[in-house]
C-alpha positions as protocol buffer text, in pm:
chain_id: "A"
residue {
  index: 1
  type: UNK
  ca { x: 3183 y: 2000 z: -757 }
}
residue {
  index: 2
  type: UNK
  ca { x: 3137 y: 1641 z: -561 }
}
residue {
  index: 3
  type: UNK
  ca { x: 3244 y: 1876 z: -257 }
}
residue {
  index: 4
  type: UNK
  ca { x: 2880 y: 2075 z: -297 }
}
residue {
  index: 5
  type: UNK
  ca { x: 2708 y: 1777 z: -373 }
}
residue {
  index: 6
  type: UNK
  ca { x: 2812 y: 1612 z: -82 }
}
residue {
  index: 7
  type: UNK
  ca { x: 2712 y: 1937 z: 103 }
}
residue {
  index: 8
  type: UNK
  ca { x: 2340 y: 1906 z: -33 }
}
residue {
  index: 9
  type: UNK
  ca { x: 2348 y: 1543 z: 63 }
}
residue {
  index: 10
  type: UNK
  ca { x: 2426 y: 1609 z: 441 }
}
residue {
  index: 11
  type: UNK
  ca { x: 2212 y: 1911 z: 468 }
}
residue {
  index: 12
  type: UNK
  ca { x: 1902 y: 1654 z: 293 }
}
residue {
  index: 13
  type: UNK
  ca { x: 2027 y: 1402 z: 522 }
}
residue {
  index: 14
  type: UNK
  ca { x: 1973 y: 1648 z: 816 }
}
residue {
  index: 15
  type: UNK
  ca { x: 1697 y: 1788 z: 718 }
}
residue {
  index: 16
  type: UNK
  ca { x: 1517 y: 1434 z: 716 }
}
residue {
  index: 17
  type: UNK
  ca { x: 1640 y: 1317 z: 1015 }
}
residue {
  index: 18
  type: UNK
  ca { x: 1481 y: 1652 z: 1171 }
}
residue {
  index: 19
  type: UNK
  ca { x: 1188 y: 1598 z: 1015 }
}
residue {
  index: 20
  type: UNK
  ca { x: 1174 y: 1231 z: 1156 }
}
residue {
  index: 21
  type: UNK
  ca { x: 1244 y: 1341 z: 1511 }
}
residue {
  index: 22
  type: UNK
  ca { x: 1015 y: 1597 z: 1508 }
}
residue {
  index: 23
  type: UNK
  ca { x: 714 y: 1423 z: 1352 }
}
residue {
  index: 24
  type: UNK
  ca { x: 782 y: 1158 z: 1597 }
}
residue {
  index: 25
  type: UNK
  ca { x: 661 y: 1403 z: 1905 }
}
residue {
  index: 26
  type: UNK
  ca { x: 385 y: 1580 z: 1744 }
}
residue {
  index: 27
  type: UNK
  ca { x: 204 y: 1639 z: 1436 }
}
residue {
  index: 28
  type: UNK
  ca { x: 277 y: 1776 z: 1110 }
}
residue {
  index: 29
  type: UNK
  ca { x: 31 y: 2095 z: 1103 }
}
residue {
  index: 30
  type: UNK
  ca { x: 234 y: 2167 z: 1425 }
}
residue {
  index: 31
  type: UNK
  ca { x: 558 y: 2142 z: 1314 }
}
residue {
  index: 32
  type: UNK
  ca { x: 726 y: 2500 z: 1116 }
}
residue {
  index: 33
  type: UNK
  ca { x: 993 y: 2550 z: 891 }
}
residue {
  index: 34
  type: UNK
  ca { x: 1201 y: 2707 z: 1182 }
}
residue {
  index: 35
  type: UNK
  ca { x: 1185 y: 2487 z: 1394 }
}
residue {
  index: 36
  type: UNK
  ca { x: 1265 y: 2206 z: 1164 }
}
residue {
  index: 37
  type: UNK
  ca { x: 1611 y: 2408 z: 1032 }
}
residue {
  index: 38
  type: UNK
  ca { x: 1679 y: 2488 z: 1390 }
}
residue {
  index: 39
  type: UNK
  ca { x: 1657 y: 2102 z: 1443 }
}
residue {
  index: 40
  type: UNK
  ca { x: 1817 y: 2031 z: 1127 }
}
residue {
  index: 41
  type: UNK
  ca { x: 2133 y: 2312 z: 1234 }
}
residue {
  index: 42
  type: UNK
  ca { x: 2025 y: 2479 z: 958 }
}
residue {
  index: 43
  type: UNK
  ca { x: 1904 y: 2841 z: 868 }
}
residue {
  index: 44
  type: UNK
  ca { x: 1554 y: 2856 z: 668 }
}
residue {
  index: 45
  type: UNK
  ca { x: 1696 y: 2984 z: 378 }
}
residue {
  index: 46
  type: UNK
  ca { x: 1916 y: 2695 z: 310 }
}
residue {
  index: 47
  type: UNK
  ca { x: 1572 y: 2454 z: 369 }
}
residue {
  index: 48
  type: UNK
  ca { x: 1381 y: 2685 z: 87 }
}
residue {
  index: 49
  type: UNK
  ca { x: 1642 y: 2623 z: -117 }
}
residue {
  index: 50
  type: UNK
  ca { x: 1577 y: 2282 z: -164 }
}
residue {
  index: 51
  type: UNK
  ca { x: 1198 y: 2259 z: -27 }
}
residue {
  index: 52
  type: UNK
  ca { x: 908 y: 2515 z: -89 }
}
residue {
  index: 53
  type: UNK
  ca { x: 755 y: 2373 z: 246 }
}
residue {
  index: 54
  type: UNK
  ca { x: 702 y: 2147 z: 502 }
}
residue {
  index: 55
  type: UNK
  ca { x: 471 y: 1932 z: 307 }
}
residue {
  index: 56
  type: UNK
  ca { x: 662 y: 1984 z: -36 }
}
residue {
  index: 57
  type: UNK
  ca { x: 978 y: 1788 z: 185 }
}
residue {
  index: 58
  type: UNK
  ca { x: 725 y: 1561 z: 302 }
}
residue {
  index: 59
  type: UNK
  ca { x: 567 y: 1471 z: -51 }
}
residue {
  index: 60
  type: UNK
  ca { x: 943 y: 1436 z: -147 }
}
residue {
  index: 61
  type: UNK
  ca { x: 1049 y: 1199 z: 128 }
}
residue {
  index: 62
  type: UNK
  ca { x: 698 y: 1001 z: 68 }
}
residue {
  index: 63
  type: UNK
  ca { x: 802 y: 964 z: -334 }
}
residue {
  index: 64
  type: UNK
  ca { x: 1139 y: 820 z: -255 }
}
residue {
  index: 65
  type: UNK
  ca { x: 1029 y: 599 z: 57 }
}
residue {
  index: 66
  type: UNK
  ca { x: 791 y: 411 z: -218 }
}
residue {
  index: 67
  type: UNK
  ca { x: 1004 y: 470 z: -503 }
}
residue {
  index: 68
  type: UNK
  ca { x: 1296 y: 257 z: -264 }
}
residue {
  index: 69
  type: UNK
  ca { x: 1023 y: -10 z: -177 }
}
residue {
  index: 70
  type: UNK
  ca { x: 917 y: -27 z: -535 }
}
residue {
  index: 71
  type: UNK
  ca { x: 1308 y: -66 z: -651 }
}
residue {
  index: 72
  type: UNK
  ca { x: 1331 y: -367 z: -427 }
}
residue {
  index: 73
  type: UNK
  ca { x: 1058 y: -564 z: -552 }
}
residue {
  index: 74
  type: UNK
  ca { x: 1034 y: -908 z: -814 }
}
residue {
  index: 75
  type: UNK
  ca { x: 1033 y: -775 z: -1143 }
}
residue {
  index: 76
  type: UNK
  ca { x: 717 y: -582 z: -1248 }
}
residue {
  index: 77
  type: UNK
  ca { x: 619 y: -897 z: -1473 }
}
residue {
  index: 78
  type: UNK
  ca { x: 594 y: -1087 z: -1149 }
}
residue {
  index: 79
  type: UNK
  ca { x: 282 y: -940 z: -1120 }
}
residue {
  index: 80
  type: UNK
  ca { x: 129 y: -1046 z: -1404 }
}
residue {
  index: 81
  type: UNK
  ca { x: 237 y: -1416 z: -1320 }
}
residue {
  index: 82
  type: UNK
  ca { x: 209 y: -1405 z: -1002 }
}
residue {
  index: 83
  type: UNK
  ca { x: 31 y: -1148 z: -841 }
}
residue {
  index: 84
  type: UNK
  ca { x: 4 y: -1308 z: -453 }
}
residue {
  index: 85
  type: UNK
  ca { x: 377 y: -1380 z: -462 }
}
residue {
  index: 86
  type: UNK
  ca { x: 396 y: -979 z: -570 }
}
residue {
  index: 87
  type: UNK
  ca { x: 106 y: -900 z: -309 }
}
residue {
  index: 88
  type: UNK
  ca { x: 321 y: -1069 z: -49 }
}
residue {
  index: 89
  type: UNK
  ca { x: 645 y: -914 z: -168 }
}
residue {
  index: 90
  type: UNK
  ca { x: 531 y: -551 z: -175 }
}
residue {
  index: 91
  type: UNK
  ca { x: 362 y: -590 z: 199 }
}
residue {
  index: 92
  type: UNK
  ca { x: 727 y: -766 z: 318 }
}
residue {
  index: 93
  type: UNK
  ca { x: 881 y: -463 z: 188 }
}
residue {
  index: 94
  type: UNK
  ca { x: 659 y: -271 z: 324 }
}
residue {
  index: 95
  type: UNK
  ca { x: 731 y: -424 z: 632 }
}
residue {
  index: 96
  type: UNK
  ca { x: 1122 y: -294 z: 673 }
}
residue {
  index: 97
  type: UNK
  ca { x: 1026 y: 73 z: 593 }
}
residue {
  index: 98
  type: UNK
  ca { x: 744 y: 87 z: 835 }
}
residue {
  index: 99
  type: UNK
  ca { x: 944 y: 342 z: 1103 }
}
residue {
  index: 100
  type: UNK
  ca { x: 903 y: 566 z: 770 }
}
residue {
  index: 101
  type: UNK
  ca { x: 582 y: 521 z: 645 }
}
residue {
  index: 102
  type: UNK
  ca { x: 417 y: 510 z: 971 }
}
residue {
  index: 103
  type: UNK
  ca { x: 624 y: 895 z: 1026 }
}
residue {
  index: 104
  type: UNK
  ca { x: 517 y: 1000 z: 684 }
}
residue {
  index: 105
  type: UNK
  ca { x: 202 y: 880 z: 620 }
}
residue {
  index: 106
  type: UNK
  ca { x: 62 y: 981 z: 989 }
}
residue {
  index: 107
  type: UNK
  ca { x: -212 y: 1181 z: 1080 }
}
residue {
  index: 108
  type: UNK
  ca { x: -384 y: 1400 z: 819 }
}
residue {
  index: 109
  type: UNK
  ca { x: -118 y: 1226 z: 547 }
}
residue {
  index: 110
  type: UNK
  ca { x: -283 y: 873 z: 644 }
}
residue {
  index: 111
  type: UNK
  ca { x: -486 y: 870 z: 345 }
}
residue {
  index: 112
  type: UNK
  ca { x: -217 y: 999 z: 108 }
}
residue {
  index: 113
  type: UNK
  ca { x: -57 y: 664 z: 112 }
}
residue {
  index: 114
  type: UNK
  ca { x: -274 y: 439 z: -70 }
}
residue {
  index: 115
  type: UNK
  ca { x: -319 y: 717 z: -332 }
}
residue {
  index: 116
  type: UNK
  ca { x: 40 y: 750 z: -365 }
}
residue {
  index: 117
  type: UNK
  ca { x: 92 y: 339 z: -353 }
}
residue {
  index: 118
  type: UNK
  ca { x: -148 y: 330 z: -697 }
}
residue {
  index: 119
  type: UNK
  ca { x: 45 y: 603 z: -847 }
}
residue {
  index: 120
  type: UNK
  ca { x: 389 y: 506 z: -826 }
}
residue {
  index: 121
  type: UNK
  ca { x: 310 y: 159 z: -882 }
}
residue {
  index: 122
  type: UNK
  ca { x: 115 y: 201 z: -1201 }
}
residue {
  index: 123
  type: UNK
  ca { x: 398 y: 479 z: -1318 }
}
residue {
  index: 124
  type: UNK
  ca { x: 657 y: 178 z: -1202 }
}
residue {
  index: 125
  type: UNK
  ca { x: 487 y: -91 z: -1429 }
}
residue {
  index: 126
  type: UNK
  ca { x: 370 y: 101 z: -1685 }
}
residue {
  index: 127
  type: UNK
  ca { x: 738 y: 216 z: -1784 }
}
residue {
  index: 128
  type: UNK
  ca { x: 810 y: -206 z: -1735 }
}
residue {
  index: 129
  type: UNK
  ca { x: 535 y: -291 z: -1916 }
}
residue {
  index: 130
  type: UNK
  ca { x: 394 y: -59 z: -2157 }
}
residue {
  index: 131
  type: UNK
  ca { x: 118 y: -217 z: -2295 }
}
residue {
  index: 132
  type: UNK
  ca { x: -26 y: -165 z: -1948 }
}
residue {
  index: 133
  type: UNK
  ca { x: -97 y: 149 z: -1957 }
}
residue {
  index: 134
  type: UNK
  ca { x: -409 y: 170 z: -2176 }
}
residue {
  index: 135
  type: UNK
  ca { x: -539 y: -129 z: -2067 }
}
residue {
  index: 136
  type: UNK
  ca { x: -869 y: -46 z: -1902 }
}
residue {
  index: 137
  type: UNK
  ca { x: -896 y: -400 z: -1685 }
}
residue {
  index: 138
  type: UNK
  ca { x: -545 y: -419 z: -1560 }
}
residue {
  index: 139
  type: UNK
  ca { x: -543 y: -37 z: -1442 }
}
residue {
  index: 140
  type: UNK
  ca { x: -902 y: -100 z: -1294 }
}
residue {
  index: 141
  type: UNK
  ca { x: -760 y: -420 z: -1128 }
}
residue {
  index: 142
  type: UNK
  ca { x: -453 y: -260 z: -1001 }
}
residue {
  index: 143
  type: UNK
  ca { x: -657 y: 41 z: -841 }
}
residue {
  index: 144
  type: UNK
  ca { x: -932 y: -230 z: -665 }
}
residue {
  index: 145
  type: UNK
  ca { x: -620 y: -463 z: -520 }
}
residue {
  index: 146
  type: UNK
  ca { x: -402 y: -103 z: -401 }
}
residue {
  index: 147
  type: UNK
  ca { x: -717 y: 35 z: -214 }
}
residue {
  index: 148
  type: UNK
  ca { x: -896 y: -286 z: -133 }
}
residue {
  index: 149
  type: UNK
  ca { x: -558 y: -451 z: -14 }
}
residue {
  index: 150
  type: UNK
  ca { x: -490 y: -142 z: 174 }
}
residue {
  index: 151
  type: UNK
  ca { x: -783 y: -96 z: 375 }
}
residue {
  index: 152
  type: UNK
  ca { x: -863 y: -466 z: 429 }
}
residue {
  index: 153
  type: UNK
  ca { x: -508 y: -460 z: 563 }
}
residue {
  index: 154
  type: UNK
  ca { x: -553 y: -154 z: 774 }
}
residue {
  index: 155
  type: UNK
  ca { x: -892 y: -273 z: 957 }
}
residue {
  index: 156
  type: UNK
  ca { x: -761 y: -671 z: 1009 }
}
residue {
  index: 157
  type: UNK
  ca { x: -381 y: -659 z: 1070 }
}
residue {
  index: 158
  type: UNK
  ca { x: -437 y: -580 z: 1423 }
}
residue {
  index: 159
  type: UNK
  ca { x: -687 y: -852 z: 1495 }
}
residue {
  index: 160
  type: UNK
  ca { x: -557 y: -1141 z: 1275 }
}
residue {
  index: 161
  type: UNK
  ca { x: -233 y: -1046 z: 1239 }
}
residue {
  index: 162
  type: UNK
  ca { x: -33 y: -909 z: 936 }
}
residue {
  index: 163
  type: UNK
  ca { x: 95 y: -1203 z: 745 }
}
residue {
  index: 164
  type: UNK
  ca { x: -236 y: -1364 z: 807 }
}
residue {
  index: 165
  type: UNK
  ca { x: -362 y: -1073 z: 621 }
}
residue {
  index: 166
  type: UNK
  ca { x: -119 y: -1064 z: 328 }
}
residue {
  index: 167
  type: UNK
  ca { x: -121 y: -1371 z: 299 }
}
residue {
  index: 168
  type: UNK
  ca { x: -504 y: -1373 z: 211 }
}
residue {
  index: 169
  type: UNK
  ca { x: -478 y: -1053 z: 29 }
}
residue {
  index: 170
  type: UNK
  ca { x: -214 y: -1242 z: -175 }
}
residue {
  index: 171
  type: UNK
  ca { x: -482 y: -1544 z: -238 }
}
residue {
  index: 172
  type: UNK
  ca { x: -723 y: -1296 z: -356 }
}
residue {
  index: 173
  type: UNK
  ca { x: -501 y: -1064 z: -586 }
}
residue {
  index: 174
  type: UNK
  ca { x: -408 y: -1477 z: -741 }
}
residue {
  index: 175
  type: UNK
  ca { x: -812 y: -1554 z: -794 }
}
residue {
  index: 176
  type: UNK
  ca { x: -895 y: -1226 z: -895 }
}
residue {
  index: 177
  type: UNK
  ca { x: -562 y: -1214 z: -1172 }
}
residue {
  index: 178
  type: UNK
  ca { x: -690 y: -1575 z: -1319 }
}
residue {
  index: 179
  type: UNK
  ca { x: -1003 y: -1432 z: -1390 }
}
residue {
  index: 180
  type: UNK
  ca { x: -852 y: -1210 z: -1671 }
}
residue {
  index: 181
  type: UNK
  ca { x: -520 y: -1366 z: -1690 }
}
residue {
  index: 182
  type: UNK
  ca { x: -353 y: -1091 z: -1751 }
}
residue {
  index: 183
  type: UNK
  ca { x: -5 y: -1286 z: -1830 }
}
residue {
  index: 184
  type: UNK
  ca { x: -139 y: -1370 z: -2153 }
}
residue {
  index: 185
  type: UNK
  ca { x: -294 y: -1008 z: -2233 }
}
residue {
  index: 186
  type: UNK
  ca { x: 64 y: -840 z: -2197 }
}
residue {
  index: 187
  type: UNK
  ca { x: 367 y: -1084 z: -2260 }
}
């Protein structure tokens, strides 16, 4: 048994670093399943059998690359506390799995990420703290800082450089968090 398992972990591991290599010459609209197992040393049936297509392994591959960054951050009740030192945090962490996002979330998947950010961050702290699931001002918040933190990021990381930017992303995620406080709403 750990021998197939292995097996599926080499051919995934292939598969991704295929994926990787080719999305780093071209787009992925251009890229096919053949020419991705043929990369991978693969035949197409083994990639079906894990993946349904191209953008199924992509979706995949995005999950776990945020999942990973997600698994590596303070605690999710940092965020109530403190939500610049979490603001800070997640854009740090950010920071060591850019050669993946910038692969995965490139082109026509650009806008996928912040979409994806919100999700898996509200699905992260709602199973850490439950009470936050329901709660109409904390799920409003989190969705303003995700895309507002994203985009502000995106258009001034270039020009004032990207800890500038977190860092002031960070300062407002603080002022707009004591305005509800939400520390006190949810311990």
């Amino acid at each position: 048994m750990a021998s197939i398992d292995l097996r599926i972990i080499k051919t995934k591991r292939s598969i991704r670093n295929a994926l990787f290599q080719l999305l780093s010459q071209k787009p992925l609209e251009q890229i096919t399943v053949r020419e991705l197992a043929q990369q991978a040393e693969i035949n197409k049936g083994t990639f079906y059998l894990h993946y349904h297509d191209i953008y199924d392994l992509v979706h995949q591959l995005q999950t776990q690359v945020l999942q990973d960054i997600l698994k590596s951050l303070p605690q999710a009740e940092e965020l109530l506390l403190d939500s610049s030192r979490f603001t800070l945090a997640l854009f740090h962490t950010f920071y060591q799995h850019q050669q993946e996002i910038d692969l995965l979330f490139s082109g026509s998947q650009s806008a996928v990420l912040p979409v994806q950010i919100e999700q898996e961050l509200k699905q992260y702290l709602h199973e850490h703290i439950p009470q936050t699931k329901d709660d109409p001002k904390f799920n409003i918040f989190l969705s303003y800082s995700v895309y507002g933190g994203y985009y502000a990021f995106q258009e001034n990381h270039k020009r004032f450089g990207p800890e500038q930017v977190a860092e002031t992303i960070g300062e407002l995620s603080r002022c707009l968090n004591r305005q509800w406080d939400f520390s006190k709403t949810h311990s």
